[in-house]
Amino acid sequence: MAGLKYMSGFGNELSSEDPRCPGSLPEGQNNPQVCPYGLYSEQLSGSAFTCPRPANKRSWLYRILPSVKHKPFTAVPCGDLTENWNEVEPDPNQLRWLPFTIPKSTEKKVDFVAGLHTVCGAGDAKSRNGIGIHMYTCNTSMVDRCFNNSDGDFLIVPQQGEILITTEFGKIMVEPNEICVIQQGMRFSVDVFGETRGYIMEVYGAHYELPDLGPIGANGLANPRDFLCPVACYEDRKLSTGYTVINKYQGKLFACQQDFSPFNVVAWHGNYTPYKYNLKNFMVINVVGFDHADPSIFTVLTAKSTRPGVAIADFVIFPPRWGVADHTFRPPYYHRNCMSEFMGLIKGHYEAKEEGFQPGGASLHSMMTPHGPDAECFEKSSTAELRPERVAEGTMAFMFESSFSMAVTKWGLQTCHRLDKSYYQCWESLRSHFNPNWRSSEQE
């Protein structure tokens, strides 16, 4: 949408007021006896009050009516959104999905919430420790209804079709190759402009943050200035027919009715906001000598666990870059990992598997499940001339990595009908190159 404005900075203390109501932010205090313009003050807390200052998250919203004014919540069907990790038996195999089907608008109108499908996950929203990975496939905008996640944060990765997200803090346009984070408790509605698809990584009990850079230094990877937050833009709408607020709470969906739009925030200030980021701004670091650095150098955002260096979830990308490593097998190495690796593809062809892994599809290599380049990639890269080359040009693959051993849902294994049961065959033609009589040139 042309004309949308943003403020920049990751986790910054920001303030915004709709220009239609100048002076709507109270001066010198958060909760005056009477707010400017007769507004209500409401605090949204994203952390415990007593969290250390660097981790303390909250925002103050100045709104036409407070969010407490609504009818009681009642349970509504969850569709394919679930936190039941035991509905089917575990599957330790390498899994790959063909592009997930987007419903045709001529057959059925499906909005963002109705189009949520849980693929895999682990943990528990009640104990505030876990992860859920979902797909969204939809074809129509949300009308007079919004979504609120009381369980955790949504990291949204559009793959097909831009989405306009209206939040209590303002509007955000998110296109493929951008991401958006809607943090716990923030109400939002999604407009789409055709058949739309994307990925979501949800975390319970932690918020996404920038990874520590260590010896990299002060600059690199995702720079804080490139994260964008919306500006205040209120709507003062009364709805005699009712406005529906959908609440994801303890893994279930509930709905309530109210007679006004929840996007009635005239001004706000704080450091707990939704935000977006364009993946093209990622400052890539790569090997300039030999061997591989681990893919952690491609981490955009992380949700830390209580164990140092171990993440509930990492969001990692594989962007266009230069490959220059000498006497090195350059594609990703063969691997067994104590982490779970869920991969998606926004566009292009993933370097280790140029066939089969398609935009809008996915793969899951579970904890300690072997994975790596297919046979064709191995043979080609083992004999390639090692000259400087562009890698992943026109491509954007990503990984949701987690320390949890994620279970796949019934929808992911069966109902979606997109599981590629021939995936294992891409390694079947790997052959032995072992030669017990081999001698290096130095030994001859």
CSV table of C-alpha atoms in Angstrom, one decimal:
chain,number,residue,atom,x,y,z
A,1,MET,CA,0.0,0.0,0.0
A,2,ALA,CA,1.5,3.3,-1.1
A,3,GLY,CA,2.2,5.8,1.6
A,4,LEU,CA,2.7,3.6,4.6
A,5,LYS,CA,5.2,5.0,7.0
A,6,TYR,CA,7.5,3.1,9.5
A,7,MET,CA,9.9,3.8,12.2
A,8,SER,CA,13.2,2.0,12.2
A,9,GLY,CA,15.2,0.1,14.9
A,10,PHE,CA,15.0,-3.3,16.7
A,11,GLY,CA,13.5,-3.2,20.2
A,12,ASN,CA,13.8,0.6,20.4
A,13,GLU,CA,11.7,2.8,22.7
A,14,LEU,CA,9.4,4.4,20.2
A,15,SER,CA,6.4,6.7,20.2
A,16,SER,CA,3.7,7.5,17.6
A,17,GLU,CA,0.5,9.5,17.4
A,18,ASP,CA,-1.9,9.7,14.6
A,19,PRO,CA,-1.4,13.1,12.9
A,20,ARG,CA,-5.2,13.6,12.9
A,21,CYS,CA,-4.9,14.0,16.7
A,22,PRO,CA,-1.8,16.0,17.5
A,23,GLY,CA,-0.8,16.0,21.2
A,24,SER,CA,-2.6,12.7,21.9
A,25,LEU,CA,0.4,11.2,23.7
A,26,PRO,CA,0.3,12.3,27.4
A,27,GLU,CA,3.3,14.3,28.4
A,28,GLY,CA,5.5,13.3,31.3
A,29,GLN,CA,3.4,10.3,32.5
A,30,ASN,CA,1.8,7.1,31.2
A,31,ASN,CA,-1.5,7.1,33.0
A,32,PRO,CA,-3.0,10.6,33.6
A,33,GLN,CA,-6.3,11.1,35.3
A,34,VAL,CA,-7.7,12.3,32.1
A,35,CYS,CA,-6.0,11.4,28.8
A,36,PRO,CA,-5.9,13.9,25.9
A,37,TYR,CA,-8.9,13.6,23.6
A,38,GLY,CA,-10.8,11.6,26.2
A,39,LEU,CA,-8.8,8.4,25.4
A,40,TYR,CA,-8.3,5.4,27.6
A,41,SER,CA,-4.8,4.4,28.6
A,42,GLU,CA,-3.9,0.7,28.4
A,43,GLN,CA,-0.6,-1.1,29.0
A,44,LEU,CA,0.4,-4.2,26.9
A,45,SER,CA,3.1,-6.1,28.8
A,46,GLY,CA,5.3,-8.5,26.9
A,47,SER,CA,7.5,-9.4,29.9
A,48,ALA,CA,7.2,-9.7,33.7
A,49,PHE,CA,7.2,-6.3,35.4
A,50,THR,CA,10.5,-7.2,37.1
A,51,CYS,CA,12.5,-8.5,34.1
A,52,PRO,CA,15.9,-6.9,33.9
A,53,ARG,CA,15.7,-3.6,32.0
A,54,PRO,CA,17.3,-5.0,28.7
A,55,ALA,CA,14.7,-7.7,28.5
A,56,ASN,CA,11.7,-5.6,29.8
A,57,LYS,CA,9.0,-5.2,27.1
A,58,ARG,CA,5.9,-3.1,27.3
A,59,SER,CA,3.9,-0.5,25.4
A,60,TRP,CA,1.3,2.0,26.4
A,61,LEU,CA,-1.7,2.4,24.1
A,62,TYR,CA,-4.1,5.3,24.1
A,63,ARG,CA,-7.3,4.2,22.6
A,64,ILE,CA,-10.9,5.2,22.0
A,65,LEU,CA,-12.3,2.3,24.0
A,66,PRO,CA,-10.3,-0.3,26.0
A,67,SER,CA,-10.0,-3.8,24.9
A,68,VAL,CA,-11.7,-5.1,28.0
A,69,LYS,CA,-15.1,-4.1,26.6
A,70,HIS,CA,-16.3,-7.3,24.9
A,71,LYS,CA,-18.8,-10.1,25.3
A,72,PRO,CA,-17.5,-13.4,26.8
A,73,PHE,CA,-15.2,-15.6,24.8
A,74,THR,CA,-16.6,-19.0,23.7
A,75,ALA,CA,-14.8,-21.9,22.1
A,76,VAL,CA,-14.8,-22.1,18.3
A,77,PRO,CA,-13.5,-24.9,15.9
A,78,CYS,CA,-9.7,-24.9,15.5
A,79,GLY,CA,-9.7,-26.4,12.1
A,80,ASP,CA,-6.2,-27.6,11.4
A,81,LEU,CA,-4.5,-25.5,14.0
A,82,THR,CA,-3.4,-27.7,16.9
A,83,GLU,CA,-1.1,-28.3,19.8
A,84,ASN,CA,-1.8,-32.0,19.9
A,85,TRP,CA,1.6,-33.5,19.3
A,86,ASN,CA,0.5,-37.1,19.9
A,87,GLU,CA,-2.4,-37.6,17.4
A,88,VAL,CA,-0.2,-39.8,15.1
A,89,GLU,CA,2.8,-41.9,15.7
A,90,PRO,CA,6.3,-40.3,15.5
A,91,ASP,CA,8.1,-40.4,12.1
A,92,PRO,CA,11.9,-40.1,12.2
A,93,ASN,CA,12.2,-40.2,8.4
A,94,GLN,CA,13.4,-37.4,6.2
A,95,LEU,CA,10.2,-35.6,5.2
A,96,ARG,CA,9.5,-33.3,2.3
A,97,TRP,CA,6.3,-31.6,1.2
A,98,LEU,CA,5.3,-30.5,-2.3
A,99,PRO,CA,4.0,-26.9,-2.4
A,100,PHE,CA,1.0,-26.7,0.0
A,101,THR,CA,-2.3,-26.3,-1.8
A,102,ILE,CA,-4.0,-22.9,-1.8
A,103,PRO,CA,-7.8,-23.0,-1.9
A,104,LYS,CA,-9.4,-21.5,-5.0
A,105,SER,CA,-11.5,-18.5,-4.2
A,106,THR,CA,-14.1,-19.7,-6.7
A,107,GLU,CA,-14.6,-22.8,-4.6
A,108,LYS,CA,-14.3,-21.6,-1.0
A,109,LYS,CA,-13.5,-18.3,0.7
A,110,VAL,CA,-10.7,-18.8,3.2
A,111,ASP,CA,-9.1,-16.0,5.2
A,112,PHE,CA,-5.9,-16.0,7.2
A,113,VAL,CA,-7.3,-17.6,10.4
A,114,ALA,CA,-9.3,-20.2,8.6
A,115,GLY,CA,-6.3,-21.0,6.5
A,116,LEU,CA,-3.9,-21.8,9.4
A,117,HIS,CA,-2.6,-25.4,9.4
A,118,THR,CA,-0.1,-26.8,11.9
A,119,VAL,CA,2.6,-28.9,10.3
A,120,CYS,CA,4.8,-29.8,13.4
A,121,GLY,CA,5.8,-28.6,16.8
A,122,ALA,CA,6.7,-29.5,20.4
A,123,GLY,CA,6.3,-28.3,23.9
A,124,ASP,CA,3.3,-26.7,25.6
A,125,ALA,CA,1.7,-23.3,25.6
A,126,LYS,CA,0.5,-23.7,29.2
A,127,SER,CA,4.0,-24.2,30.6
A,128,ARG,CA,5.3,-21.4,28.2
A,129,ASN,CA,8.0,-23.5,26.5
A,130,GLY,CA,7.7,-24.7,23.0
A,131,ILE,CA,7.3,-24.2,19.3
A,132,GLY,CA,4.7,-24.6,16.6
A,133,ILE,CA,5.3,-24.4,12.8
A,134,HIS,CA,2.3,-23.6,10.7
A,135,MET,CA,1.3,-22.9,7.0
A,136,TYR,CA,-1.2,-20.3,6.0
A,137,THR,CA,-3.0,-20.7,2.7
A,138,CYS,CA,-5.9,-18.3,2.0
A,139,ASN,CA,-7.6,-16.3,-0.7
A,140,THR,CA,-9.7,-13.6,1.0
A,141,SER,CA,-9.2,-10.9,3.5
A,142,MET,CA,-10.4,-10.9,7.1
A,143,VAL,CA,-13.5,-8.8,7.4
A,144,ASP,CA,-14.6,-7.3,10.8
A,145,ARG,CA,-12.6,-9.9,12.7
A,146,CYS,CA,-9.1,-10.0,14.1
A,147,PHE,CA,-6.7,-12.5,15.6
A,148,ASN,CA,-4.9,-12.4,19.0
A,149,ASN,CA,-2.3,-15.0,20.0
A,150,SER,CA,-2.2,-15.3,23.8
A,151,ASP,CA,0.2,-18.3,23.5
A,152,GLY,CA,3.2,-16.8,21.8
A,153,ASP,CA,4.9,-14.8,19.0
A,154,PHE,CA,4.2,-15.4,15.3
A,155,LEU,CA,7.1,-15.0,12.9
A,156,ILE,CA,5.4,-14.8,9.5
A,157,VAL,CA,7.2,-15.6,6.2
A,158,PRO,CA,5.1,-14.8,3.1
A,159,GLN,CA,5.9,-17.0,0.1
A,160,GLN,CA,3.2,-16.1,-2.4
A,161,GLY,CA,1.2,-12.8,-2.3
A,162,GLU,CA,1.7,-9.7,-0.2
A,163,ILE,CA,-0.2,-9.3,3.0
A,164,LEU,CA,-1.4,-6.1,4.6
A,165,ILE,CA,-1.5,-6.5,8.4
A,166,THR,CA,-3.5,-4.1,10.4
A,167,THR,CA,-2.4,-4.0,14.0
A,168,GLU,CA,-3.2,-1.9,17.1
A,169,PHE,CA,0.1,-0.1,16.4
A,170,GLY,CA,-0.6,0.7,12.7
A,171,LYS,CA,-0.5,-1.0,9.3
A,172,ILE,CA,2.3,-3.2,7.9
A,173,MET,CA,2.7,-4.3,4.3
A,174,VAL,CA,4.7,-7.5,4.1
A,175,GLU,CA,5.8,-8.9,0.7
A,176,PRO,CA,7.5,-12.2,-0.2
A,177,ASN,CA,11.2,-11.9,0.8
A,178,GLU,CA,10.2,-9.9,3.9
A,179,ILE,CA,9.2,-11.2,7.3
A,180,CYS,CA,7.0,-9.9,10.0
A,181,VAL,CA,6.8,-10.6,13.8
A,182,ILE,CA,3.5,-10.2,15.7
A,183,GLN,CA,4.3,-10.6,19.3
A,184,GLN,CA,2.2,-12.2,22.0
A,185,GLY,CA,-1.1,-10.5,22.7
A,186,MET,CA,-1.1,-8.1,19.8
A,187,ARG,CA,-4.4,-8.0,17.8
A,188,PHE,CA,-4.1,-8.0,14.1
A,189,SER,CA,-6.1,-8.6,10.9
A,190,VAL,CA,-4.8,-9.7,7.5
A,191,ASP,CA,-5.8,-8.4,4.1
A,192,VAL,CA,-4.8,-10.5,1.0
A,193,PHE,CA,-4.9,-9.7,-2.7
A,194,GLY,CA,-5.3,-13.1,-4.3
A,195,GLU,CA,-4.2,-16.6,-3.6
A,196,THR,CA,-1.8,-16.3,-0.7
A,197,ARG,CA,0.6,-18.7,1.0
A,198,GLY,CA,3.3,-18.5,3.7
A,199,TYR,CA,5.0,-20.0,6.7
A,200,ILE,CA,4.8,-19.3,10.4
A,201,MET,CA,7.1,-20.1,13.3
A,202,GLU,CA,5.4,-19.7,16.7
A,203,VAL,CA,7.4,-19.7,19.9
A,204,TYR,CA,5.9,-19.9,23.4
A,205,GLY,CA,7.6,-18.3,26.4
A,206,ALA,CA,10.3,-16.3,24.7
A,207,HIS,CA,10.5,-13.4,22.2
A,208,TYR,CA,12.6,-13.2,19.1
A,209,GLU,CA,15.8,-11.2,19.4
A,210,LEU,CA,18.9,-10.5,17.4
A,211,PRO,CA,21.7,-13.1,17.8
A,212,ASP,CA,24.8,-12.2,19.7
A,213,LEU,CA,27.6,-11.4,17.2
A,214,GLY,CA,30.6,-12.5,19.3
A,215,PRO,CA,33.9,-12.2,17.4
A,216,ILE,CA,32.0,-10.9,14.3
A,217,GLY,CA,31.9,-7.6,16.2
A,218,ALA,CA,29.5,-4.7,16.2
A,219,ASN,CA,28.2,-5.0,12.7
A,220,GLY,CA,26.8,-7.7,10.5
A,221,LEU,CA,24.0,-10.2,9.8
A,222,ALA,CA,20.6,-8.4,10.4
A,223,ASN,CA,21.3,-4.8,11.4
A,224,PRO,CA,18.9,-3.3,14.0
A,225,ARG,CA,18.3,-0.2,11.9
A,226,ASP,CA,16.6,-2.3,9.1
A,227,PHE,CA,13.7,-3.5,11.3
A,228,LEU,CA,10.6,-1.4,10.7
A,229,CYS,CA,7.7,-0.7,13.1
A,230,PRO,CA,4.3,0.8,12.1
A,231,VAL,CA,3.0,4.2,13.0
A,232,ALA,CA,-0.3,5.0,14.8
A,233,CYS,CA,-3.3,4.9,12.5
A,234,TYR,CA,-6.6,4.6,14.3
A,235,GLU,CA,-10.1,3.7,13.0
A,236,ASP,CA,-13.2,4.8,14.9
A,237,ARG,CA,-15.7,2.3,13.7
A,238,LYS,CA,-18.9,1.2,15.4
A,239,LEU,CA,-20.4,-2.1,14.1
A,240,SER,CA,-24.0,-2.8,14.9
A,241,THR,CA,-23.4,-6.3,13.3
A,242,GLY,CA,-20.5,-7.0,15.7
A,243,TYR,CA,-16.8,-7.3,15.4
A,244,THR,CA,-15.2,-10.7,16.1
A,245,VAL,CA,-12.0,-11.1,18.2
A,246,ILE,CA,-10.4,-14.6,17.8
A,247,ASN,CA,-8.1,-15.6,20.6
A,248,LYS,CA,-5.6,-18.4,20.5
A,249,TYR,CA,-5.4,-19.5,24.1
A,250,GLN,CA,-3.7,-22.7,25.4
A,251,GLY,CA,-3.7,-24.1,21.9
A,252,LYS,CA,-7.4,-23.6,21.3
A,253,LEU,CA,-9.4,-20.9,19.6
A,254,PHE,CA,-12.0,-18.8,21.2
A,255,ALA,CA,-14.1,-15.9,19.9
A,256,CYS,CA,-15.9,-12.9,21.4
A,257,GLN,CA,-18.0,-10.1,20.0
A,258,GLN,CA,-17.7,-6.4,20.5
A,259,ASP,CA,-19.4,-3.5,18.7
A,260,PHE,CA,-16.3,-1.5,17.8
A,261,SER,CA,-13.0,-1.9,15.9
A,262,PRO,CA,-10.0,-3.0,18.0
A,263,PHE,CA,-7.7,-0.9,15.9
A,264,ASN,CA,-8.8,2.3,17.7
A,265,VAL,CA,-5.4,3.2,19.1
A,266,VAL,CA,-4.8,6.9,18.5
A,267,ALA,CA,-1.3,7.0,20.0
A,268,TRP,CA,1.2,4.7,21.6
A,269,HIS,CA,4.7,4.5,23.0
A,270,GLY,CA,7.0,1.7,24.2
A,271,ASN,CA,9.3,-1.0,23.0
A,272,TYR,CA,6.9,-3.9,22.5
A,273,THR,CA,5.6,-3.6,19.0
A,274,PRO,CA,5.1,-5.6,15.8
A,275,TYR,CA,7.9,-5.2,13.2
A,276,LYS,CA,9.0,-6.3,9.7
A,277,TYR,CA,12.3,-6.9,8.0
A,278,ASN,CA,13.4,-7.2,4.4
A,279,LEU,CA,15.7,-10.2,3.9
A,280,LYS,CA,17.6,-8.5,1.1
A,281,ASN,CA,19.1,-6.3,3.9
A,282,PHE,CA,20.9,-9.2,5.5
A,283,MET,CA,24.7,-8.7,5.6
A,284,VAL,CA,26.0,-12.1,4.6
A,285,ILE,CA,29.1,-13.5,6.2
A,286,ASN,CA,30.8,-16.4,4.5
A,287,VAL,CA,34.0,-18.4,4.2
A,288,VAL,CA,36.9,-16.7,2.4
A,289,GLY,CA,39.5,-19.5,2.9
A,290,PHE,CA,38.5,-23.2,3.1
A,291,ASP,CA,35.9,-25.4,4.7
A,292,HIS,CA,32.5,-24.4,6.0
A,293,ALA,CA,31.4,-22.1,8.7
A,294,ASP,CA,28.3,-23.5,10.4
A,295,PRO,CA,24.9,-22.2,9.2
A,296,SER,CA,24.4,-20.3,12.4
A,297,ILE,CA,26.3,-17.4,10.6
A,298,PHE,CA,23.0,-17.0,8.6
A,299,THR,CA,20.8,-16.4,11.7
A,300,VAL,CA,18.4,-13.5,11.4
A,301,LEU,CA,16.5,-13.9,14.7
A,302,THR,CA,16.7,-16.3,17.6
A,303,ALA,CA,14.4,-17.1,20.5
A,304,LYS,CA,16.7,-18.2,23.3
A,305,SER,CA,16.1,-21.0,25.8
A,306,THR,CA,17.4,-20.9,29.3
A,307,ARG,CA,20.5,-22.8,28.3
A,308,PRO,CA,23.3,-20.6,27.0
A,309,GLY,CA,23.8,-20.9,23.2
A,310,VAL,CA,20.7,-23.2,22.8
A,311,ALA,CA,17.7,-21.8,21.0
A,312,ILE,CA,14.0,-22.7,21.3
A,313,ALA,CA,14.0,-21.5,17.7
A,314,ASP,CA,16.3,-19.9,15.2
A,315,PHE,CA,15.3,-18.2,11.9
A,316,VAL,CA,18.1,-18.8,9.4
A,317,ILE,CA,18.2,-17.8,5.8
A,318,PHE,CA,20.4,-18.9,2.8
A,319,PRO,CA,20.6,-15.7,0.7
A,320,PRO,CA,22.5,-14.9,-2.5
A,321,ARG,CA,26.2,-14.8,-1.7
A,322,TRP,CA,29.7,-15.5,-3.1
A,323,GLY,CA,31.2,-18.9,-2.7
A,324,VAL,CA,35.0,-18.8,-2.8
A,325,ALA,CA,36.2,-21.6,-0.5
A,326,ASP,CA,39.3,-23.4,-1.9
A,327,HIS,CA,39.7,-27.2,-2.1
A,328,THR,CA,36.3,-27.6,-0.3
A,329,PHE,CA,33.0,-29.4,-1.0
A,330,ARG,CA,31.0,-26.2,-1.1
A,331,PRO,CA,27.3,-27.3,-0.8
A,332,PRO,CA,26.0,-28.1,2.7
A,333,TYR,CA,27.8,-31.0,4.3
A,334,TYR,CA,26.2,-34.3,5.3
A,335,HIS,CA,24.8,-33.9,8.7
A,336,ARG,CA,23.1,-35.4,11.8
A,337,ASN,CA,22.0,-32.8,14.2
A,338,CYS,CA,20.9,-32.6,17.8
A,339,MET,CA,18.5,-29.9,16.6
A,340,SER,CA,15.4,-30.2,14.4
A,341,GLU,CA,15.6,-28.5,10.9
A,342,PHE,CA,12.4,-27.4,9.1
A,343,MET,CA,13.2,-25.7,5.8
A,344,GLY,CA,11.1,-23.7,3.4
A,345,LEU,CA,11.7,-22.0,0.1
A,346,ILE,CA,10.4,-18.6,-0.8
A,347,LYS,CA,11.7,-18.5,-4.3
A,348,GLY,CA,14.3,-20.1,-6.6
A,349,HIS,CA,16.1,-23.4,-6.3
A,350,TYR,CA,17.9,-24.6,-3.1
A,351,GLU,CA,21.5,-25.3,-3.9
A,352,ALA,CA,21.7,-28.8,-2.3
A,353,LYS,CA,18.5,-30.1,-3.9
A,354,GLU,CA,17.7,-28.2,-7.1
A,355,GLU,CA,14.9,-30.6,-8.0
A,356,GLY,CA,12.0,-31.6,-5.8
A,357,PHE,CA,12.3,-28.9,-3.2
A,358,GLN,CA,9.9,-26.3,-4.5
A,359,PRO,CA,8.8,-22.8,-3.5
A,360,GLY,CA,5.8,-23.1,-1.1
A,361,GLY,CA,6.9,-26.6,-0.1
A,362,ALA,CA,9.0,-27.7,2.9
A,363,SER,CA,11.2,-30.3,4.4
A,364,LEU,CA,11.8,-31.6,8.0
A,365,HIS,CA,15.0,-33.3,9.1
A,366,SER,CA,14.3,-34.3,12.6
A,367,MET,CA,16.6,-34.7,15.5
A,368,MET,CA,19.6,-37.0,14.5
A,369,THR,CA,17.9,-37.8,11.1
A,370,PRO,CA,20.7,-37.9,8.5
A,371,HIS,CA,20.5,-35.4,5.7
A,372,GLY,CA,22.6,-33.6,3.1
A,373,PRO,CA,23.1,-33.1,-0.7
A,374,ASP,CA,21.4,-35.4,-3.1
A,375,ALA,CA,23.4,-37.7,-5.3
A,376,GLU,CA,23.4,-35.4,-8.3
A,377,CYS,CA,24.6,-32.4,-6.2
A,378,PHE,CA,27.4,-34.5,-4.7
A,379,GLU,CA,28.7,-35.8,-8.0
A,380,LYS,CA,28.6,-32.4,-9.6
A,381,SER,CA,30.2,-30.5,-6.8
A,382,SER,CA,32.9,-33.1,-6.2
A,383,THR,CA,34.3,-32.5,-9.7
A,384,ALA,CA,33.4,-28.8,-10.2
A,385,GLU,CA,36.1,-26.2,-10.9
A,386,LEU,CA,36.5,-24.2,-7.8
A,387,ARG,CA,36.4,-20.6,-9.0
A,388,PRO,CA,34.5,-17.7,-7.3
A,389,GLU,CA,30.8,-18.1,-8.1
A,390,ARG,CA,27.5,-16.6,-7.0
A,391,VAL,CA,25.5,-19.0,-4.9
A,392,ALA,CA,21.7,-19.0,-4.6
A,393,GLU,CA,21.2,-16.1,-7.0
A,394,GLY,CA,17.5,-15.4,-7.3
A,395,THR,CA,16.8,-17.8,-4.4
A,396,MET,CA,15.7,-17.5,-0.8
A,397,ALA,CA,15.6,-20.6,1.3
A,398,PHE,CA,15.2,-20.5,5.0
A,399,MET,CA,15.3,-22.8,8.1
A,400,PHE,CA,13.3,-22.9,11.3
A,401,GLU,CA,15.7,-24.7,13.6
A,402,SER,CA,14.8,-25.8,17.1
A,403,SER,CA,16.3,-27.6,20.0
A,404,PHE,CA,12.9,-29.4,20.5
A,405,SER,CA,12.2,-32.8,18.9
A,406,MET,CA,9.2,-31.8,16.8
A,407,ALA,CA,6.3,-34.0,16.2
A,408,VAL,CA,4.5,-33.9,12.9
A,409,THR,CA,0.7,-33.5,13.0
A,410,LYS,CA,-1.9,-35.6,11.3
A,411,TRP,CA,-2.5,-32.8,8.9
A,412,GLY,CA,1.2,-32.7,8.0
A,413,LEU,CA,1.5,-36.5,7.5
A,414,GLN,CA,-1.8,-37.3,6.0
A,415,THR,CA,-4.6,-34.8,5.6
A,416,CYS,CA,-2.7,-32.2,3.5
A,417,HIS,CA,-1.9,-34.9,0.9
A,418,ARG,CA,1.3,-33.0,0.0
A,419,LEU,CA,3.9,-35.4,1.6
A,420,ASP,CA,6.5,-36.5,-1.0
A,421,LYS,CA,6.8,-40.2,-0.2
A,422,SER,CA,9.6,-40.6,-2.8
A,423,TYR,CA,11.9,-38.1,-1.0
A,424,TYR,CA,14.3,-40.7,0.3
A,425,GLN,CA,15.1,-41.7,-3.3
A,426,CYS,CA,17.2,-38.6,-3.9
A,427,TRP,CA,20.0,-40.3,-1.9
A,428,GLU,CA,19.5,-43.9,-3.3
A,429,SER,CA,21.9,-43.4,-6.1
A,430,LEU,CA,24.8,-42.3,-3.9
A,431,ARG,CA,27.6,-44.7,-4.6
A,432,SER,CA,30.8,-45.7,-2.9
A,433,HIS,CA,34.0,-44.0,-4.1
A,434,PHE,CA,36.2,-45.8,-1.6
A,435,ASN,CA,39.6,-46.9,-3.0
A,436,PRO,CA,41.8,-48.8,-0.5
A,437,ASN,CA,44.8,-48.2,-2.9
A,438,TRP,CA,44.4,-44.5,-3.0
A,439,ARG,CA,47.6,-42.4,-2.5
A,440,SER,CA,47.9,-38.7,-2.3
A,441,SER,CA,50.1,-37.0,-4.9
A,442,GLU,CA,52.6,-36.3,-2.1
A,443,GLN,CA,53.0,-40.0,-1.4
A,444,GLU,CA,53.7,-40.9,-5.0
